[in-house]
Coordinates of C-alpha atoms and ligand atoms in Angstrom, one line a residue:
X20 CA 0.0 0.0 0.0
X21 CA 1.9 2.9 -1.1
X22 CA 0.4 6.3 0.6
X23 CA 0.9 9.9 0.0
X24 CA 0.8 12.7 2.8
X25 CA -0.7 15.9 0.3
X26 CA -3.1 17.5 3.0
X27 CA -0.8 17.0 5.9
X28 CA 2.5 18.1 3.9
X29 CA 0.7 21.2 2.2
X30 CA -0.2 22.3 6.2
X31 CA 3.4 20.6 8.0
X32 CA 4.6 23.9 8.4
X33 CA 1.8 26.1 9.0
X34 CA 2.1 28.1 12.3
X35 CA -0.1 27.0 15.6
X36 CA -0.8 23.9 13.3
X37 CA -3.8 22.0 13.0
X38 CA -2.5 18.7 12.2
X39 CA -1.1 16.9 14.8
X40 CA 1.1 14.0 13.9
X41 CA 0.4 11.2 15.5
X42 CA 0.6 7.5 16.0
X43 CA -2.2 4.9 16.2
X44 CA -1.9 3.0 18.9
X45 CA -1.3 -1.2 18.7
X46 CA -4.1 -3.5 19.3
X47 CA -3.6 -6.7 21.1
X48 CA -5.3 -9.4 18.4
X49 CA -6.7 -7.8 14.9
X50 CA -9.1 -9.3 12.6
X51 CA -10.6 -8.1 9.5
X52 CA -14.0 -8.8 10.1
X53 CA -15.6 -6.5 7.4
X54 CA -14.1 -5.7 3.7
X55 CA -15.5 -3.1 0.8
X56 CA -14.3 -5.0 -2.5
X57 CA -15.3 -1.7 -4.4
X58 CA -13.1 0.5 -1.8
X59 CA -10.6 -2.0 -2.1
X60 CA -10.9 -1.3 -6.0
X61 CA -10.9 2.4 -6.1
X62 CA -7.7 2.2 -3.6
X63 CA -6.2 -0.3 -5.9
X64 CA -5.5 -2.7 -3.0
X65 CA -5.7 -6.6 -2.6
X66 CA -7.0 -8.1 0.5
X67 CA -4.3 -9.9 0.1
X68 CA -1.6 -7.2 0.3
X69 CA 1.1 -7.5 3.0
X70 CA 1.1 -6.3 6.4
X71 CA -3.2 -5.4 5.7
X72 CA -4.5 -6.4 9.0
X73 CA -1.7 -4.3 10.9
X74 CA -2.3 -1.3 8.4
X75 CA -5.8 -1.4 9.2
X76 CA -6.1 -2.4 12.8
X77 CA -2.7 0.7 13.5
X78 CA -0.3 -1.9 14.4
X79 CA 2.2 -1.2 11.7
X80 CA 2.8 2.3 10.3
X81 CA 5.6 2.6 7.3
X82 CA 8.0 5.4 6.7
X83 CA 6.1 6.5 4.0
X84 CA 2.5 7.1 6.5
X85 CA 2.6 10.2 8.3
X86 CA -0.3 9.7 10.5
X87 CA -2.2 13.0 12.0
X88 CA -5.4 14.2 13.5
X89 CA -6.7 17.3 12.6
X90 CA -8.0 20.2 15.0
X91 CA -11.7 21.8 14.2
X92 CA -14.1 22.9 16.2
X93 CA -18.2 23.0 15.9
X94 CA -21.5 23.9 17.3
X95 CA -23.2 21.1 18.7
X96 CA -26.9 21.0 19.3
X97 CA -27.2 25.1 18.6
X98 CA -24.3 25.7 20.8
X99 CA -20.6 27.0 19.8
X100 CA -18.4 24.0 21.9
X101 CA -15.3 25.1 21.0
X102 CA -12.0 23.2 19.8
X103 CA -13.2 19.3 18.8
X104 CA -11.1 17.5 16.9
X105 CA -10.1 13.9 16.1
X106 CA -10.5 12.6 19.4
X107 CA -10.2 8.9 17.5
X108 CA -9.4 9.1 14.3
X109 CA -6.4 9.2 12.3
X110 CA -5.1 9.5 9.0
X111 CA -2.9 7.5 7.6
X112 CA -2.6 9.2 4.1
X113 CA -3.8 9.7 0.7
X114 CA -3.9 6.7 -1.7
X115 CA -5.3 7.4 -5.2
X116 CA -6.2 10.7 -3.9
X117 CA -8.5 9.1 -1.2
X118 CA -8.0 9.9 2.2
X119 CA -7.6 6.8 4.5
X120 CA -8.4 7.2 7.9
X121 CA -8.4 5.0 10.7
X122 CA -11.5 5.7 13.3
X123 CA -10.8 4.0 16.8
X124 CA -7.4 4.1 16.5
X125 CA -6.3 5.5 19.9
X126 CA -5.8 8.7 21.8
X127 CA -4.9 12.0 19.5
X128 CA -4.3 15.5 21.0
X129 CA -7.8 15.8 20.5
X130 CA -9.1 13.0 22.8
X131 CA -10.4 14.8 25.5
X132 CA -11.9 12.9 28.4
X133 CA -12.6 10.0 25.5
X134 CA -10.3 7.1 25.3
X135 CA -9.9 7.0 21.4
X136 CA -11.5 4.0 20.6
X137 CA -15.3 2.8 19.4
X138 CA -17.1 -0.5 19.6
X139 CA -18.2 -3.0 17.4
X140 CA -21.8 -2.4 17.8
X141 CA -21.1 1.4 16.5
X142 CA -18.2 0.7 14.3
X143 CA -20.0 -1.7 12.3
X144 CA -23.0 0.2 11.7
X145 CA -20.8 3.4 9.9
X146 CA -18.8 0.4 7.9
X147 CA -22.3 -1.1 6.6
X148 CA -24.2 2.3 6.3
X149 CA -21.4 4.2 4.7
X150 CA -21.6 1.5 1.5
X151 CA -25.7 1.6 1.4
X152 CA -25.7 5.2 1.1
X153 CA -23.4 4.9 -1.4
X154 CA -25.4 2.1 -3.3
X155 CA -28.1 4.4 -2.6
X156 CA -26.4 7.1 -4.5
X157 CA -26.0 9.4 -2.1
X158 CA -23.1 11.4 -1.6
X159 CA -21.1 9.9 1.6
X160 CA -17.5 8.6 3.0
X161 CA -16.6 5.5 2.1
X162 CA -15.3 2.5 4.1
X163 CA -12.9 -0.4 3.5
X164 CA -13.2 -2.4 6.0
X165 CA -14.2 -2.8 9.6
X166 CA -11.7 -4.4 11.7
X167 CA -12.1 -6.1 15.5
X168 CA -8.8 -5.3 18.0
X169 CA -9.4 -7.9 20.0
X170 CA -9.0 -5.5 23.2
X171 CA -12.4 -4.7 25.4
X172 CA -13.5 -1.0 25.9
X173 CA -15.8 0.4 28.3
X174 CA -19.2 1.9 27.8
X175 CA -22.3 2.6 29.3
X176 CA -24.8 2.3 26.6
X177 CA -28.0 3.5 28.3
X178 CA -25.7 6.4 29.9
X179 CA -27.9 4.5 33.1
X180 CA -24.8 4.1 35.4
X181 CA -24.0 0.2 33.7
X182 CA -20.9 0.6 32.3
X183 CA -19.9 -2.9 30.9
X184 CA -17.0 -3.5 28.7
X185 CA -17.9 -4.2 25.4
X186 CA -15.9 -5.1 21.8
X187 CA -13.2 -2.8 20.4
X188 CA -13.5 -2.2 16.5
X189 CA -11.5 0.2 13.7
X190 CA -13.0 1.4 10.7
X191 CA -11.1 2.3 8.0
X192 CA -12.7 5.3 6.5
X193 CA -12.4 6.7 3.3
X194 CA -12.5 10.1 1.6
X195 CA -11.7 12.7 -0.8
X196 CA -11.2 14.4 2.5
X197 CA -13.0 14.3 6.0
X198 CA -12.5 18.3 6.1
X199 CA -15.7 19.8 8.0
X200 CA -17.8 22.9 8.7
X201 CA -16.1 23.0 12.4
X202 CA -12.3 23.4 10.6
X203 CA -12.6 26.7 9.5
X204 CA -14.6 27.7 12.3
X205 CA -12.0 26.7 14.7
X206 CA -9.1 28.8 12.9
X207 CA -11.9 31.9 12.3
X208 CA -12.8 32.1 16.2
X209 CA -9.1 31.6 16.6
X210 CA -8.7 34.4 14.4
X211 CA -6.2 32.5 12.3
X212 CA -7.3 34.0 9.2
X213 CA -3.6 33.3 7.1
X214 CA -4.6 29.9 7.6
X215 CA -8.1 30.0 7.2
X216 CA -7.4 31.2 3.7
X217 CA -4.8 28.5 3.3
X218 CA -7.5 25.7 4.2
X219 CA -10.2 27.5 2.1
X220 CA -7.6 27.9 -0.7
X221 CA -6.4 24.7 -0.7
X222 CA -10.3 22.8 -0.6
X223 CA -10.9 25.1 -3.6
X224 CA -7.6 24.2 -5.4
X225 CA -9.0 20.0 -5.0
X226 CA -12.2 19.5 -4.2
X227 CA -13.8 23.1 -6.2
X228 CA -11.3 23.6 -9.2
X229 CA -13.8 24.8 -11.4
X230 CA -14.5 27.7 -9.3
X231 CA -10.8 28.5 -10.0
X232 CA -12.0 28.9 -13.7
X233 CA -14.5 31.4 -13.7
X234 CA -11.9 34.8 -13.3
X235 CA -13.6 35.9 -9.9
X236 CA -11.8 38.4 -7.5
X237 CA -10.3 37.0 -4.5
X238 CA -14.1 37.9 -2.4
X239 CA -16.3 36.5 -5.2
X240 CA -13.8 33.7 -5.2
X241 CA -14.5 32.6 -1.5
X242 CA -18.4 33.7 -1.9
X243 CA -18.5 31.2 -4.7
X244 CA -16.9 28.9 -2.4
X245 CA -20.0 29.1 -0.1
X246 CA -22.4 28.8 -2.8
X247 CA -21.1 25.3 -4.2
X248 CA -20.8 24.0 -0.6
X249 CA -24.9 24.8 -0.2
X250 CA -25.2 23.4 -3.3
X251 CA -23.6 20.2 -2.2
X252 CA -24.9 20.1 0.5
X253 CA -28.5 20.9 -0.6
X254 CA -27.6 18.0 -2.7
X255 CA -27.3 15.6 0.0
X256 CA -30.1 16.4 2.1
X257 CA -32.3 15.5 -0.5
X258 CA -31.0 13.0 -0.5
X259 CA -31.7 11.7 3.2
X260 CA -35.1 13.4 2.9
X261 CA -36.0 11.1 -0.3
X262 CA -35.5 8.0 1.7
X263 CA -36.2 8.5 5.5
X264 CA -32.6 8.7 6.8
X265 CA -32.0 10.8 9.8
X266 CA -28.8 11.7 10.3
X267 CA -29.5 12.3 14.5
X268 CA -26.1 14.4 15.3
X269 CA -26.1 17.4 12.4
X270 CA -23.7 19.1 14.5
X271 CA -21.1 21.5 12.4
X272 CA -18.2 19.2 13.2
X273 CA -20.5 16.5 11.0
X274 CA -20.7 18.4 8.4
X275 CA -18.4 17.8 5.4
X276 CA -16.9 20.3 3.4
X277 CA -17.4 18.1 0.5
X278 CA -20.9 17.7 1.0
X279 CA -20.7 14.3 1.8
X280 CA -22.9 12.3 5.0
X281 CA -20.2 12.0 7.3
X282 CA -19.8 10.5 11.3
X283 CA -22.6 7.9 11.2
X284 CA -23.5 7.5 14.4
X285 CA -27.0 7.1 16.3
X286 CA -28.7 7.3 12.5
X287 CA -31.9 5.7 11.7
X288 CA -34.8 5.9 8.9
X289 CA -38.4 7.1 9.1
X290 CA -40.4 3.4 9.3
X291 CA -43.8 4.5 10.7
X292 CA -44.1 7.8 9.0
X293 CA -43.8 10.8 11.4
X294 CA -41.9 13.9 10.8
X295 CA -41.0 14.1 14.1
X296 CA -38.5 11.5 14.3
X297 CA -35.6 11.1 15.6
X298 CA -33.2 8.1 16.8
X299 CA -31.2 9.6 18.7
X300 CA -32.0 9.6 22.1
X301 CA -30.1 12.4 23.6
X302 CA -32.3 14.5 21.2
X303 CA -35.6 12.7 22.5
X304 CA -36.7 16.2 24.3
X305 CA -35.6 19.0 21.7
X306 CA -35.7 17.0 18.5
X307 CA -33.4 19.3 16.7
X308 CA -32.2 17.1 14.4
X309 CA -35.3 15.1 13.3
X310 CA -36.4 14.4 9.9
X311 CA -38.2 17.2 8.9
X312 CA -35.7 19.4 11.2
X313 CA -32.5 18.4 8.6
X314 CA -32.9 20.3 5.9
X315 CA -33.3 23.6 7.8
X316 CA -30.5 22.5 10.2
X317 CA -28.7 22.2 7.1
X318 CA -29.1 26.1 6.4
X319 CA -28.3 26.9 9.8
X320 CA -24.8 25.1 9.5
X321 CA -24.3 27.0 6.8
X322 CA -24.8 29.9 8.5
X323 CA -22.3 29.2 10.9
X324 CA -19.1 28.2 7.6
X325 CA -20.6 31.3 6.6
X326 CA -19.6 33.5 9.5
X327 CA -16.6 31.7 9.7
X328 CA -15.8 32.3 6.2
X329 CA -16.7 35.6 6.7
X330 CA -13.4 37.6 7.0
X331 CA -13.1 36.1 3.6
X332 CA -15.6 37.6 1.8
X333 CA -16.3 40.5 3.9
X334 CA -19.5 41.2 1.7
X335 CA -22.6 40.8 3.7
X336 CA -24.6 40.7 -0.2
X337 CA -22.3 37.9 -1.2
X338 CA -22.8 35.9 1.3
X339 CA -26.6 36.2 1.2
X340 CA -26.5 35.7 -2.3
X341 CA -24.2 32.5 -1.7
X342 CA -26.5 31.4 1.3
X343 CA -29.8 31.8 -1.3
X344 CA -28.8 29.1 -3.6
X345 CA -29.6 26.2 -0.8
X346 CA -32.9 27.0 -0.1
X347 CA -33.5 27.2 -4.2
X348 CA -31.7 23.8 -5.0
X349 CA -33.2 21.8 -2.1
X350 CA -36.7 23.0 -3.4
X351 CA -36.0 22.0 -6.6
X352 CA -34.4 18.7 -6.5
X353 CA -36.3 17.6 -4.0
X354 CA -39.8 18.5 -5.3
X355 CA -38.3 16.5 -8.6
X356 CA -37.5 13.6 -6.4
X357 CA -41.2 13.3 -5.3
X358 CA -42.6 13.8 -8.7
X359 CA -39.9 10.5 -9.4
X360 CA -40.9 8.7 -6.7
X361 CA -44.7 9.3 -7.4
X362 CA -44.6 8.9 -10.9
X363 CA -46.5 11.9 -12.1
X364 CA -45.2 15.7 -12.3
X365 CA -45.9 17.6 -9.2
X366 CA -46.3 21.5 -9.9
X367 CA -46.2 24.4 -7.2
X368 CA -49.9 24.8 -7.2
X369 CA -51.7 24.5 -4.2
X370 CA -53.9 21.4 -5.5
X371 CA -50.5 19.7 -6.0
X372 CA -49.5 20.5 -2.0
X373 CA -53.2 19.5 -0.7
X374 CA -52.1 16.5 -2.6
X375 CA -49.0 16.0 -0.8
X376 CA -50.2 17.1 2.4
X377 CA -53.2 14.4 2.3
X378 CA -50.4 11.6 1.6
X379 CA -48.1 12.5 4.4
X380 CA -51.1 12.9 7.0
X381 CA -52.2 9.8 6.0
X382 CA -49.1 7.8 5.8
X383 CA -48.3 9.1 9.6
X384 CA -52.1 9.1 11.1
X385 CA -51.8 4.7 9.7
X386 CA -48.4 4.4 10.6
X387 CA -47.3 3.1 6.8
X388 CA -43.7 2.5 6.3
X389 CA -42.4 5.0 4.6
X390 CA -40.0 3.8 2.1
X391 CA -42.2 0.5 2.3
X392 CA -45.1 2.4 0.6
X393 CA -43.3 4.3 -2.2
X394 CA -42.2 0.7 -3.5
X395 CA -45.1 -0.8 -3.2
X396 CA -46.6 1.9 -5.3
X397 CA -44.0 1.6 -7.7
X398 CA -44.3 -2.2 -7.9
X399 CA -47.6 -2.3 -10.7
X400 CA -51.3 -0.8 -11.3
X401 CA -52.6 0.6 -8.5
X402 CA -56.5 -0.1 -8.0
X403 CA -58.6 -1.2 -4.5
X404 CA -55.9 -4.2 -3.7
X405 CA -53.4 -1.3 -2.9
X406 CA -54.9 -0.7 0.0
X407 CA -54.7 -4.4 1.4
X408 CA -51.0 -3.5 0.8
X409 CA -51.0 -0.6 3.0
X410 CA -52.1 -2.2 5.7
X411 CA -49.6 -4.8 5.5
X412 CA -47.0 -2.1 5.8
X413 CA -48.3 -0.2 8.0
X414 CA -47.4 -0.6 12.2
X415 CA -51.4 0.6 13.0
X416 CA -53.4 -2.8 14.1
X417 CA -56.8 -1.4 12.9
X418 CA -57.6 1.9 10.8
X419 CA -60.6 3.8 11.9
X420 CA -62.7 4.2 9.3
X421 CA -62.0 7.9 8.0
X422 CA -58.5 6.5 7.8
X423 CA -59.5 4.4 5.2
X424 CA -61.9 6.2 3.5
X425 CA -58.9 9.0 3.5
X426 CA -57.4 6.1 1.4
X427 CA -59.9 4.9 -0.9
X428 CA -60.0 8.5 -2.2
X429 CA -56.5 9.1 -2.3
X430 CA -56.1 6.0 -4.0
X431 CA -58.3 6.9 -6.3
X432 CA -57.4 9.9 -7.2
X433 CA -53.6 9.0 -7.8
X434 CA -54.6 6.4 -10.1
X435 CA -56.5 9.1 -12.2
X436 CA -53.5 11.0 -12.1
X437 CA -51.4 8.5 -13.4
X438 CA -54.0 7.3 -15.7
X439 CA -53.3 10.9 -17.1
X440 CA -50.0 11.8 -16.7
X441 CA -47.4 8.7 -16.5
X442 CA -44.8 8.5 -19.3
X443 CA -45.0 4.7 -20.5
X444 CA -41.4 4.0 -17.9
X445 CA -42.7 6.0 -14.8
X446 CA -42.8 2.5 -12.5
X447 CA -38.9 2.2 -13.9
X448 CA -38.5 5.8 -13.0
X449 CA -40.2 5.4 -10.0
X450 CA -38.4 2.3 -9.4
X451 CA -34.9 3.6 -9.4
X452 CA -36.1 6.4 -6.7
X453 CA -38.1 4.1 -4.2
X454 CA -35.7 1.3 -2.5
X455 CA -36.9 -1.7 -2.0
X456 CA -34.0 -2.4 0.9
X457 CA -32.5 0.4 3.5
X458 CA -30.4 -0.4 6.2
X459 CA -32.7 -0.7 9.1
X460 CA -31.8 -0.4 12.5
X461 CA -32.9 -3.8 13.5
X462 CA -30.7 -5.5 10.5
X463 CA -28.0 -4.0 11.6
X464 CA -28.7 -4.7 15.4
X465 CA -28.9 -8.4 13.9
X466 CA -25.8 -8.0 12.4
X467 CA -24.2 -6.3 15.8
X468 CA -25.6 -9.5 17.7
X469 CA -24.1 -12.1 15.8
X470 CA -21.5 -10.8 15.3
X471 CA -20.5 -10.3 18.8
X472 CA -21.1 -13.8 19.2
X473 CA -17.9 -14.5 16.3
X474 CA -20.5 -14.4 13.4
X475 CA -20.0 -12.5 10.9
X476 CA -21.9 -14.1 7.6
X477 CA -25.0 -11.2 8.2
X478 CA -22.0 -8.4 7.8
X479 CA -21.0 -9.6 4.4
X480 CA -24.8 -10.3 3.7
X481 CA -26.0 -6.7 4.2
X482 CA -23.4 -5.7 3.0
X483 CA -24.0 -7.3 -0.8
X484 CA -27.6 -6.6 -0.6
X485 CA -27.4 -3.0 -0.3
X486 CA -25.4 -2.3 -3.3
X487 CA -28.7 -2.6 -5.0
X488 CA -31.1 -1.0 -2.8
X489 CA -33.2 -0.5 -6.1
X490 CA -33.5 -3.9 -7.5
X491 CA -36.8 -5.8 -7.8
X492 CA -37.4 -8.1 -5.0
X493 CA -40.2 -10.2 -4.1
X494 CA -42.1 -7.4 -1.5
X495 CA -43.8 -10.3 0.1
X496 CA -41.3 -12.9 0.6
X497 CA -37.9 -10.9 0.7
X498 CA -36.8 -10.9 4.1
X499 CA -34.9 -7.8 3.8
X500 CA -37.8 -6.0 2.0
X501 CA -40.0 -6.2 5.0
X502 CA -41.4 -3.5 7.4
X503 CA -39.6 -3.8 10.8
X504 CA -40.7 -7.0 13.0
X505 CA -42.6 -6.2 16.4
X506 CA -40.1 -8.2 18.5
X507 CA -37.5 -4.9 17.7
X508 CA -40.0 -2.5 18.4
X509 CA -38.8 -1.8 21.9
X510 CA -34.9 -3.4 21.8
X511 CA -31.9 -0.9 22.1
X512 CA -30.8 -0.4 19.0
X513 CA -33.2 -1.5 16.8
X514 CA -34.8 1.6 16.4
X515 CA -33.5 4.4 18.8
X516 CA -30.0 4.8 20.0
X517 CA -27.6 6.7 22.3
X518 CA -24.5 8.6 21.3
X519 CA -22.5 6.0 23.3
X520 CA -20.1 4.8 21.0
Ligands
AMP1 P1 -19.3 12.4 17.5 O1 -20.5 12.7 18.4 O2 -19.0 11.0 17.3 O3 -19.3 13.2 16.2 O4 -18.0 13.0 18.3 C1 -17.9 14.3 18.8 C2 -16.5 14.6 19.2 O5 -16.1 13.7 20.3 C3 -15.4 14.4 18.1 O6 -14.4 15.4 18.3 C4 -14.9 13.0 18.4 O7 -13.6 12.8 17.9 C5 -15.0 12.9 19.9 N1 -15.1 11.6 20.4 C6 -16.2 10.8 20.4 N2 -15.9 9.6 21.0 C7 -14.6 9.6 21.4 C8 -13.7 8.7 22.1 N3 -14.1 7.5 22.5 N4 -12.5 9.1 22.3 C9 -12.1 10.3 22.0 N5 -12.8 11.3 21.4 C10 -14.1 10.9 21.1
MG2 MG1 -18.2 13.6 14.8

């Protein structure tokens, strides 16, 4: 594995640095327990390769590695808290241009009262998700593989007063770069503006080079920087919006530069309909980060690389200007995703919304799975059966009867629309918008169990199946194509989580 150290060389000698070399820290027994093939591929490295396990578990670090953590601060839960950083994860390097980071590798600089490391239960739950959302085609980190240390750590799940010492677990991350929100605001509170402009400079220069094209001055340049970064990251949340997924921790220190999901950690997906939710149980009382809360959390993060960028641009119009383009690219992508995943052209009128609003009221009022029913009504004609269908997916024993006349007519009147308006492939269209598979929090609490008990078949299972969340699959036999079971209703993990990790 031959690595590269461009970031960390290109910042080496910046004053009051913010890149801290540093060392993982051996494990005591290693094992691969988890491997990305297509990671592997874009890396251009064999499982096979020598010294792997120790590479990927921070055992064995070569002359060539120049291991750091990096400093950057963020507002967590509305709240400015300061420097952050790494607390447990390190880079190793750049290979193919892709960042390769190591998360649980030990204590950094930027530890804090943590002891560097993460468990299995959490560790395998970024590994799997990071490749569905990327099946899912939506932007994310990669990960190669998912590693077991062999060592214990301590935890207390429930945050109850039980701590109990559970498996340790790497996972090797993987990214363009893992730069976020919370890095320039860290060097713009500090008032290290030389190297704020070095850090902005240097994203632009790799990860924006085609702003570098369009002959701006040096303000524009950085409130063109801004712009692309909404648009990113407008980008994304549609995409999380389109199928349920609730990120649960938007803090600005989870927010990537790149526009990319990033730190999965007590995530979850919309089942039961409800706007409301959120898996995270630390957020159980304010619920800022639930799912109809993201993409105007989203905005607000924005706000906050936008002060930061700030003595930048100095231009209070710019930056408005930049900040404008969010709002108008998540409204239109996403009210294009909803026309795909209905299979008829919504318009902005206010039949269209009354339309909308009906659906959602409904599918929350009966409890219907969310991404559950958007297949099902992509699977063939819809008529009176659908509804048999809906109550199969749906978590409510028994509709009360304006429930299901509220259905009949809805029913009815999407049919007509798409009687009227479908082009002859809308249930491909539709199809290729509405999975048929997510990564549910009760698979991968399957996956966490068995494989804490040395089995790890269900990781490599999941992790095949959700390349192809879109696939047809047999919506009444397919395991993995079924709302969630009642037995996980209530279980830890298998639908709301703590930050313990
Ligand atoms: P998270 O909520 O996972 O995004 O983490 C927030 C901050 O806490 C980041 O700076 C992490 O690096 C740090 N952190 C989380 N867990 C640990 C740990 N076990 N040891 C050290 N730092 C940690
Ligand atoms: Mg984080």
């Amino acid at each position: 594995m031959k690595f590269e150290n461009q970031f960390f060389q290109t910042f080496e000698d910046t004053k009051k640095n913010f890149l801290t070399r540093v060392n993982p820290t051996a494990v005591s027994r290693p094992k691969i327990i988890g491997w990305s093939e297509s990671v592997a591929r874009d890396l251009g490295i064999l499982r096979t390769d020598e010294k792997l396990t120790e590479i990927l578990s921070g055992n064995y670090v070569s002359s060539e590695m120049k291991p750091y953590s990096a400093r950057y601060g963020g507002h967590q839960f509305g709240h400015w808290a300061g420097q952050l950083g790494d607390g447990r994860a390190i880079t190793l390097g750049e290979i193919n241009h892709l960042e390769v980071q190591l998360k649980g590798a030990g204590l950094t600089p930027y530890s804090r009262q943590g002891d560097g490391r993460a468990v299995l239960r959490s560790s395998l739950r970024e590994f799997i998700c990071s490749e569905a959302m990327h099946g899912l085609g939506i932007p994310t980190t990669r990960a190669l593989s998912l590693a077991l240390t062999g060592d214990q750590i301590i935890r207390d799940i429930l945050y109850n007063g039980n701590p109990a010492p559970e498996r340790g677990a790497i996972v090797t991350r993987v990214s363009p770069s893992f730069i976020r929100f919370g890095h320039f605001e860290i060097l713009s509170t500090n008032q290290q503006f030389d190297e704020l402009k070095k850090l902005t400079d240097y994203v632009i220069e790799n990860f924006y080079p085609e702003i570098l094209v369009l002959n701006l001055n040096e303000k524009q340049k950085y409130a063109e920087f801004l712009k692309q970064v909404a648009v990113r990251t407008a980008q994304m949340i549609t995409g999380w919006m389109s199928v349920g997924f609730v990120h649960g921790v938007m803090n600005t220190d989870n927010m990537s530069i790149l526009g990319l999901t990033i730190d999965y950690g007590p995530y979850g997906w919309v089942e039961e309909f409800d706007s409301d939710f959120t898996p995270n149980t630390t957020d159980f009382h304010q619920r800022r980060y639930r799912y109809s809360a993201q993409p105007q959390i989203a905005l607000w993060n924005l706000n906050c690389l936008a002060n930061a960028l700030f003595p930048l641009i100095e231009d209070k119009d710019l930056v408005v200007e930049a900040l404008n383009h969010y709002q108008k690219r998540y409204e239109s992508v996403y009210s294009d995703l909803l026309s795909k995943k209905l299979g008829i052209q919504l318009e902005r009128t206010e039949q269209d919304s009354q339309f909308l609003t009906r659906l959602f009221d409904l599918l929350h009022a009966t409890q219907v799975d969310y991404n559950l029913f958007f297949r099902h009504l992509s699977q063939d004609r819809i008529d009176g059966h659908f509804f048999e269908e809906i109550k199969n997916i749906s978590y409510k024993k028994d509709f009360e009867s304006t429930e299901q006349s509220g259905w009949y007519d809805w029913i009815e009147e999407y049919g007509a629309r798409i009687k009227l308006q479908a082009r002859p492939d809308y249930l491909q269209t539709m199809k290729s918008s509405n999975p048929s598979i997510i990564f549910r929090n009760y698979l991968a609490q399957q996956a966490i169990d068995a494989a804490e008990k040395d089995d790890y078949s269900l990781i490599e299972k999941y992790l095949e199946e959700l390349k192809e969340p879109f696939k047809d699959r047999d919506l009444n036999h397919d395991p993995m194509a079924q709302k969630r079971p009642a037995w996980a209703d209530d279980k830890p993990g298998c639908s709301i989580l703590s930050c313990s990790s």
